[in-house]
PDB file of C-alpha atoms in Angstrom:
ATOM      1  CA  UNK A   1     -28.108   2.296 -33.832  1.00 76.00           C
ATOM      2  CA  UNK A   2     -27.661   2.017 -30.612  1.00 89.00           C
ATOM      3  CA  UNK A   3     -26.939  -0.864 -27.745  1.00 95.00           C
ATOM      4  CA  UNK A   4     -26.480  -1.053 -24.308  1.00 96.00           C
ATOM      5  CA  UNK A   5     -23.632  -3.610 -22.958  1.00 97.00           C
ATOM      6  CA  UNK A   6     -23.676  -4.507 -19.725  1.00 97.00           C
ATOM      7  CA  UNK A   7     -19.743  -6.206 -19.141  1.00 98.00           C
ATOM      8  CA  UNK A   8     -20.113  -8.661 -16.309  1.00 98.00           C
ATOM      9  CA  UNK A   9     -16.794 -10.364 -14.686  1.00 97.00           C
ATOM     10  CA  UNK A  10     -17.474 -14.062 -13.429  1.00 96.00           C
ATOM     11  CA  UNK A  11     -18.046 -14.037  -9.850  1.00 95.00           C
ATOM     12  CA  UNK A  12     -15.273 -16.059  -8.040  1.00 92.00           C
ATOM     13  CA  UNK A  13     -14.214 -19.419  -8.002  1.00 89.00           C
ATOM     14  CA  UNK A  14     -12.001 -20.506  -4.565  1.00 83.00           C
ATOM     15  CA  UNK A  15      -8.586 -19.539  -5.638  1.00 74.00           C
ATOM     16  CA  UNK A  16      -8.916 -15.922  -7.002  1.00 71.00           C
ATOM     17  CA  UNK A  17      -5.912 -14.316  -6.020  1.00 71.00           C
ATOM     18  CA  UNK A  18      -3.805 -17.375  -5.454  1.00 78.00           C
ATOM     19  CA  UNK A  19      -2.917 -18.707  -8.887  1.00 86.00           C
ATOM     20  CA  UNK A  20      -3.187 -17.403 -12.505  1.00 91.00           C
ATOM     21  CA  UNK A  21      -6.746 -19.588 -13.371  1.00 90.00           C
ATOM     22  CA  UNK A  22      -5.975 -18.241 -17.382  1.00 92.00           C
ATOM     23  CA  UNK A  23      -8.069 -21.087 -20.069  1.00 93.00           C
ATOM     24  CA  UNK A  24      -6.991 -23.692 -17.180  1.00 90.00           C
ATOM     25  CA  UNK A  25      -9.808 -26.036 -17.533  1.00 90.00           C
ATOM     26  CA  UNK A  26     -11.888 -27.599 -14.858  1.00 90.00           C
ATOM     27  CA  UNK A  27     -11.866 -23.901 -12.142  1.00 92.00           C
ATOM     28  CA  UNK A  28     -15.422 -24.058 -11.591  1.00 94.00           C
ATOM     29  CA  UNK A  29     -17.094 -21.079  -8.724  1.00 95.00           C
ATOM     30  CA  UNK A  30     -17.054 -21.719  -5.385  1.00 92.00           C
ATOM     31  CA  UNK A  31     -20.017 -21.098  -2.678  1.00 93.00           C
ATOM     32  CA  UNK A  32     -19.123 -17.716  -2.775  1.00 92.00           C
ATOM     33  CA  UNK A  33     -19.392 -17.200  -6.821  1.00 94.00           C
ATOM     34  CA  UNK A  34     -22.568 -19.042  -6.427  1.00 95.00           C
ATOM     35  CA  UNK A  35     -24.326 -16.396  -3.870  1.00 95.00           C
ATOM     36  CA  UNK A  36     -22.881 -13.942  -6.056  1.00 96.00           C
ATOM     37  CA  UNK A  37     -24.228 -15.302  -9.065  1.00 96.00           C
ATOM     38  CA  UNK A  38     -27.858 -15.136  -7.434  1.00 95.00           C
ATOM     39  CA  UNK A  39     -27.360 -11.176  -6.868  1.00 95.00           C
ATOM     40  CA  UNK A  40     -26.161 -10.822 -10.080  1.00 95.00           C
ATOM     41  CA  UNK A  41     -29.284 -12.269 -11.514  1.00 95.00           C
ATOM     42  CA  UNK A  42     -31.352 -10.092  -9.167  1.00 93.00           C
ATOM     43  CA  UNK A  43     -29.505  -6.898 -11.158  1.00 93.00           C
ATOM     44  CA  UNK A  44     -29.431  -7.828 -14.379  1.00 95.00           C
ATOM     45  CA  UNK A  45     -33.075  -8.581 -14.656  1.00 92.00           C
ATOM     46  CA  UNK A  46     -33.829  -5.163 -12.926  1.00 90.00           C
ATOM     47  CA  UNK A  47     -31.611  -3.964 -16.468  1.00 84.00           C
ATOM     48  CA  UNK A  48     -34.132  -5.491 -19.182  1.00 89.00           C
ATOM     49  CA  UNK A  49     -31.328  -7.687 -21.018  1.00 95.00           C
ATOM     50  CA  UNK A  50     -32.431  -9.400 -23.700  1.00 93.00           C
ATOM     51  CA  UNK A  51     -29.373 -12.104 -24.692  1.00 95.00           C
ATOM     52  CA  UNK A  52     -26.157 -13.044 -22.623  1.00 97.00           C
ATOM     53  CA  UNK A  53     -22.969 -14.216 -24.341  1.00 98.00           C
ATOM     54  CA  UNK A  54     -20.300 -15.585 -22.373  1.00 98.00           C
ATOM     55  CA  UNK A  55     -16.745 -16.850 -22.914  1.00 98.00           C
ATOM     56  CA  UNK A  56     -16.194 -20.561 -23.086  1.00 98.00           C
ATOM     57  CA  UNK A  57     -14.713 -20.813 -19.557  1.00 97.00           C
ATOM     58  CA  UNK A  58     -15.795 -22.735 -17.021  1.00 96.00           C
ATOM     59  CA  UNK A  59     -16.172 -20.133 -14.388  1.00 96.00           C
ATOM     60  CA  UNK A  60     -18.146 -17.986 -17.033  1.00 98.00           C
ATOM     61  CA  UNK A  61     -20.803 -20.346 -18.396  1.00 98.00           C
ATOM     62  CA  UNK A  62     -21.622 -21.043 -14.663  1.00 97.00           C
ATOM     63  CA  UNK A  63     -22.614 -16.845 -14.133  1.00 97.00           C
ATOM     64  CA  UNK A  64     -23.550 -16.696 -17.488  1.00 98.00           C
ATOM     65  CA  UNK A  65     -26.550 -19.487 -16.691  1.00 98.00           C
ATOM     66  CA  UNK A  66     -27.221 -18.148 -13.422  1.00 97.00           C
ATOM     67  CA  UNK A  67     -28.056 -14.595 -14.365  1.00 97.00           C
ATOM     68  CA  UNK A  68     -30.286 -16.237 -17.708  1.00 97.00           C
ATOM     69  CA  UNK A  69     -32.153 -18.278 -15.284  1.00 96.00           C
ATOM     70  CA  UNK A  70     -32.519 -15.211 -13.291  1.00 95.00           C
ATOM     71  CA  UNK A  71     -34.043 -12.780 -16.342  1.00 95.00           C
ATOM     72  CA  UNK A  72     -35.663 -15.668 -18.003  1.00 95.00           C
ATOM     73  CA  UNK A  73     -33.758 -15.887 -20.909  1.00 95.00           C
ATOM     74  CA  UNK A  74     -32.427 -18.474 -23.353  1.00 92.00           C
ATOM     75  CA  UNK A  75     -29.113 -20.366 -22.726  1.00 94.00           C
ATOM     76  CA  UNK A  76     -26.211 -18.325 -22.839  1.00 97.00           C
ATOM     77  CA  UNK A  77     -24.548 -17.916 -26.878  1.00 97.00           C
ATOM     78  CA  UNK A  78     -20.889 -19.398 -25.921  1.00 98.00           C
ATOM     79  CA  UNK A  79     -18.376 -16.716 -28.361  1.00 98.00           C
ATOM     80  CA  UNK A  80     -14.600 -17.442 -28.334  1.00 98.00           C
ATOM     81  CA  UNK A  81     -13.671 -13.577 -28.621  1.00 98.00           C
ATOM     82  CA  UNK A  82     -15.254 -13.701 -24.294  1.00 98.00           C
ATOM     83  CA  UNK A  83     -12.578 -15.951 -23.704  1.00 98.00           C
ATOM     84  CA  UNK A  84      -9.815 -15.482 -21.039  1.00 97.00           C
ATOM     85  CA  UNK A  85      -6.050 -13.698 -22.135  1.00 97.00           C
ATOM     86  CA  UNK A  86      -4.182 -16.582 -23.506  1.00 96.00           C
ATOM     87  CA  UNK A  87      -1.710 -16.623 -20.587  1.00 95.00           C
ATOM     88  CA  UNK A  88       0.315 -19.503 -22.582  1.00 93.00           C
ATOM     89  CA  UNK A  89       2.855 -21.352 -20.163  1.00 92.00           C
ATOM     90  CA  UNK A  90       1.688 -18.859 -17.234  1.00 94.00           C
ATOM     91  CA  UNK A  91      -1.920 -20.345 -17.256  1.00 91.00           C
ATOM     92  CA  UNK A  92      -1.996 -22.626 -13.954  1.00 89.00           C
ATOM     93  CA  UNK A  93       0.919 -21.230 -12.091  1.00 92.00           C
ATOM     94  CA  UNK A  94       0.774 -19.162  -8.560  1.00 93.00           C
ATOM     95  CA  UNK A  95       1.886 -15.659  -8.572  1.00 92.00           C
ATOM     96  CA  UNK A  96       4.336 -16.480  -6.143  1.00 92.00           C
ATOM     97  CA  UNK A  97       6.035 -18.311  -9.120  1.00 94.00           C
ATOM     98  CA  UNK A  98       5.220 -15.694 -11.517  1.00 95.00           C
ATOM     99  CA  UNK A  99       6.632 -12.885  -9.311  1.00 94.00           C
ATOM    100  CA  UNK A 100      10.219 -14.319  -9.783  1.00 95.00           C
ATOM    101  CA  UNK A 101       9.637 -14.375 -14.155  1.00 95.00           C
ATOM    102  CA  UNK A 102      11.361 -11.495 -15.581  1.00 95.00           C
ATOM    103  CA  UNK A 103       8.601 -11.396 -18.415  1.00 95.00           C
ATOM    104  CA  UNK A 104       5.628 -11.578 -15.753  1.00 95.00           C
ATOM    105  CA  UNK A 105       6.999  -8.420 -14.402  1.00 94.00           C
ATOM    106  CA  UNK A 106       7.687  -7.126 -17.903  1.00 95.00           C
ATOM    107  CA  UNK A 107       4.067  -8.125 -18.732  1.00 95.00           C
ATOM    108  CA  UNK A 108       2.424  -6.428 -15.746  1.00 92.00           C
ATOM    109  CA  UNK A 109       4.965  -3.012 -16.703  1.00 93.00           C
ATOM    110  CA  UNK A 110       4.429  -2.698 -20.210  1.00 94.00           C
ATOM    111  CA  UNK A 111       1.307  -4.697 -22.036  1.00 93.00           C
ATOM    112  CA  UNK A 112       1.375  -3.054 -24.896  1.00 92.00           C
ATOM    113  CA  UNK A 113       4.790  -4.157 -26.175  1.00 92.00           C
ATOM    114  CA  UNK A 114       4.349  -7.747 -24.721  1.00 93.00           C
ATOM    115  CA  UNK A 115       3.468 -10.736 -25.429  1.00 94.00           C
ATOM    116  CA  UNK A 116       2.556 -13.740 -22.736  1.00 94.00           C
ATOM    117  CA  UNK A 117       4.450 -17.142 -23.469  1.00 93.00           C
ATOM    118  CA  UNK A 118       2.614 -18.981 -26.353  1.00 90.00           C
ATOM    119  CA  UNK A 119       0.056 -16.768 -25.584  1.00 91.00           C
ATOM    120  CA  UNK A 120      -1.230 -13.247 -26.851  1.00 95.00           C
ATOM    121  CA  UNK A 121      -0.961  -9.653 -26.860  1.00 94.00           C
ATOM    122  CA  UNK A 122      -3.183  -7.584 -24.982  1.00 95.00           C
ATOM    123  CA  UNK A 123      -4.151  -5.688 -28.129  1.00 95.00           C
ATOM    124  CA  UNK A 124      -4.773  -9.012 -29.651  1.00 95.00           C
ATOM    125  CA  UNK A 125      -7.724  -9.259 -26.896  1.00 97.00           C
ATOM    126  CA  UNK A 126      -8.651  -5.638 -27.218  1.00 97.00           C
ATOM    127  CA  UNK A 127      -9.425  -6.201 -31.367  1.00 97.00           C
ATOM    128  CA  UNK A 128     -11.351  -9.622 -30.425  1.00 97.00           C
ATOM    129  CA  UNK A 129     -13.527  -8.089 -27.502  1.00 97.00           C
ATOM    130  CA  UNK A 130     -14.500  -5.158 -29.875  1.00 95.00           C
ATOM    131  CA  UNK A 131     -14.828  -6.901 -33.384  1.00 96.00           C
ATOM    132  CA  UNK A 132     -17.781  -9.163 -30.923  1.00 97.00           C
ATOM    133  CA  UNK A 133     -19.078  -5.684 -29.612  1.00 95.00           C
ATOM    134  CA  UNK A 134     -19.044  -4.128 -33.331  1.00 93.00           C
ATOM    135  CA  UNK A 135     -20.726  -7.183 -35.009  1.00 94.00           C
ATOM    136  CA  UNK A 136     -23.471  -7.037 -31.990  1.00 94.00           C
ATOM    137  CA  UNK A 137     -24.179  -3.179 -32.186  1.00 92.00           C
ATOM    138  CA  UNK A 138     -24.969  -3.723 -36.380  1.00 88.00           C
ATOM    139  CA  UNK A 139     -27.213  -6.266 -35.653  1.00 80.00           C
ATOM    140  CA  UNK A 140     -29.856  -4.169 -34.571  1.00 75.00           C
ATOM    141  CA  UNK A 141     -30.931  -1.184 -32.192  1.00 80.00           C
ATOM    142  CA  UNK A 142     -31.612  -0.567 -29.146  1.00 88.00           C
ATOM    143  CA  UNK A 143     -30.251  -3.978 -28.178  1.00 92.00           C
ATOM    144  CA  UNK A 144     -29.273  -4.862 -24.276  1.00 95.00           C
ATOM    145  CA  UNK A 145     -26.887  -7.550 -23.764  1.00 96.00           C
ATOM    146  CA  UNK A 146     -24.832  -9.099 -21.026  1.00 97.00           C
ATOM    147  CA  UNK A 147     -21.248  -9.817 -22.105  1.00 98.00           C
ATOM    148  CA  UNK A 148     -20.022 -12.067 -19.056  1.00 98.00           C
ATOM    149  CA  UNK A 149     -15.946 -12.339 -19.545  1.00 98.00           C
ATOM    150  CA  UNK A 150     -12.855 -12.183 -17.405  1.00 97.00           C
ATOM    151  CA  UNK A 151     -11.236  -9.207 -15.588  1.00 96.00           C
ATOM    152  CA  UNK A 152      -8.627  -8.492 -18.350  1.00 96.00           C
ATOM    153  CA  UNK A 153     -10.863  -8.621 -21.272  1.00 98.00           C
ATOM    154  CA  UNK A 154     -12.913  -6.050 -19.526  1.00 98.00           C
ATOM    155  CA  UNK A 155     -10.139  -3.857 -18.968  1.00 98.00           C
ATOM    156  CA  UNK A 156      -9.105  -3.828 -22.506  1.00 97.00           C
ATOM    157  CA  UNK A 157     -12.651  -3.203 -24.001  1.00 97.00           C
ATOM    158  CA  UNK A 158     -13.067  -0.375 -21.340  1.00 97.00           C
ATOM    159  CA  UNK A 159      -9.958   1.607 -21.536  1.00 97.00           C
ATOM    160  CA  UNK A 160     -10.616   1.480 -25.826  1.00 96.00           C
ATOM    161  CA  UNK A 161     -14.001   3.403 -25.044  1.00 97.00           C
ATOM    162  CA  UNK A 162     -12.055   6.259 -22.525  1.00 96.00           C
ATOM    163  CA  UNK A 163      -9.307   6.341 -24.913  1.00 96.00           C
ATOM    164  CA  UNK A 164      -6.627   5.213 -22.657  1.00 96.00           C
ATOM    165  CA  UNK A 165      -3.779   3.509 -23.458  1.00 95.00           C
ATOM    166  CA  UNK A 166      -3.783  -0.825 -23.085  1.00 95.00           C
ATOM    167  CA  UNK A 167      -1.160   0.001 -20.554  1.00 95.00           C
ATOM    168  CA  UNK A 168      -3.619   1.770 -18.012  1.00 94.00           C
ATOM    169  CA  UNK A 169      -4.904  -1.436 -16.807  1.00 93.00           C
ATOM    170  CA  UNK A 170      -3.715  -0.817 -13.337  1.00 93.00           C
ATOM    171  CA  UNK A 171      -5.829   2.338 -13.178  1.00 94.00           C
ATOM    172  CA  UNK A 172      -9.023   0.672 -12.261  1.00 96.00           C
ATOM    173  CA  UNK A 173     -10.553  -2.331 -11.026  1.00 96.00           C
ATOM    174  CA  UNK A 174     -13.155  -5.200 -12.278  1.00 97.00           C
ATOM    175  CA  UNK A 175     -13.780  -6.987  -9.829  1.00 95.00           C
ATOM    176  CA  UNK A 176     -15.697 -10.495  -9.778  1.00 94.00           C
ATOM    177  CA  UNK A 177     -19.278 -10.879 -10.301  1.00 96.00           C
ATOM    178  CA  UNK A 178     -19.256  -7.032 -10.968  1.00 97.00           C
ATOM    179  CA  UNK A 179     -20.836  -4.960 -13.768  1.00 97.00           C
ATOM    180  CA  UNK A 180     -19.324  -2.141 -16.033  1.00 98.00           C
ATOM    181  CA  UNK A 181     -22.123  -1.091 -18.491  1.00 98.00           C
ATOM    182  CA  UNK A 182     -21.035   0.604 -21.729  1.00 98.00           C
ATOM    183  CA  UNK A 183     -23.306   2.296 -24.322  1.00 97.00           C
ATOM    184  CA  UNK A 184     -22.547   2.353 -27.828  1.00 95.00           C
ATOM    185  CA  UNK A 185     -24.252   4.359 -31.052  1.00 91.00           C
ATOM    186  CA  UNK A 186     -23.507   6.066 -33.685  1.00 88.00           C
ATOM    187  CA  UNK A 187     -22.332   9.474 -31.927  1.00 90.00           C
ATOM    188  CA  UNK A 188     -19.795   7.149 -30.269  1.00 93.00           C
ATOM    189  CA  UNK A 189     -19.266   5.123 -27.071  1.00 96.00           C
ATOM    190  CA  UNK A 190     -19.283   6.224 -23.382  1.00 97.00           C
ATOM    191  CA  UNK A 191     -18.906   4.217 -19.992  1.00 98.00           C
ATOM    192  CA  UNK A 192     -22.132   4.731 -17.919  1.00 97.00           C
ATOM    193  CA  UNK A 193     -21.098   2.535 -14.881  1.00 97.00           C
ATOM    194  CA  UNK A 194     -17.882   0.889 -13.586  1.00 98.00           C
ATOM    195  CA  UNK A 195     -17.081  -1.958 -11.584  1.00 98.00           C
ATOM    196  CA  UNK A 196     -20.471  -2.095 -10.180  1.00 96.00           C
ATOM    197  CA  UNK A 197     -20.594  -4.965  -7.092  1.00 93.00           C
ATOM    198  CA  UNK A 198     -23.839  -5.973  -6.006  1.00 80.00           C
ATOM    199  CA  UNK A 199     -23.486  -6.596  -2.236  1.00 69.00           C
TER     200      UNK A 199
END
């Protein structure tokens, strides 16, 4: 068995970088996310997919439809385990806020051993992002599917294929409307790109 991933971060909505969007509901992209969302279509169809799943997010759906119109596929499948961190209490807030929460900063230092207010763990995302990608690899071979998700979730599922500890995070970037494709068999897992932005 064998499938080919291909990890796609929405492209961006107006405020990345100013706030903590989180399951906020309503952050839809912006004229930027939407150009982006047209070259992302352009390389994913160039990549053969042949489903998309997407988490239930606003921002997602809209990327998710764009690159299926794109490759002439189906609707996106909507799957809860695509869905955002549960930032709890944090979702909504600027990081000018955050930056003065003792537990923000503890969160950013030390994921692993922390826990986001009424929220979830980082290894709580990590077992949901891989129990989808397990379920989809035993469903049948040679399988290529676009996983379109949010920058953390990405992290997480990535640094479980290198082997690197939940707390690496800071070590690389996914940035939006980018691609990180992952193959998976049954000799194992490797990364084959990163972070690839379509310009």
């Amino acid at each position: 068995m064998t499938a080919t991933f291909f990890l796609v971060r929405h492209a961006a909505h107006d405020s990345v970088g100013n706030y903590l969007a989180g399951r906020t509901a309503g952050i839809t992209l912006g004229e930027a996310g939407r150009a982006q969302v047209q070259r992302l279509g352009q390389r994913l169809r160039r990549g053969d997919i042949d489903e998309i799943y997407t988490s239930p997010r606003e921002r997602t759906r809209e990327t998710a439809e764009g690159i299926a119109s794109a490759c002439g596929l189906a609707l996106p499948q909507i799957d809860a385990a695509l869905d955002e961190v549960d930032f709890g209490n944090w979702s909504g807030k600027t990081f000018e806020v955050l930056n003065d929460d003792p537990q923000w900063r503890r969160w950013n230092t030390t994921r692993s051993l922390t826990r986001t207010p009424g929220g979830e763990t980082m290894l709580d995302v990590q077992t949901r992002i891989f129990g989808l990608i397990e379920t989809l690899v035993s469903d049948g071979n040679d399988r290529r599917i676009a996983l379109v998700s949010h920058a953390d979730v990405i992290k997480a599922a990535v640094s479980h294929v290198l082997g690197l500890p939940i707390d690496a995070w800071p070590r690389f970037d996914i940035a939006p409307a980018s691609v990180t494709t992952v193959v998976i068999g049954d000799w194992g897992a490797k990364v084959m790109t990163l972070n690839e932005v379509t310009l």
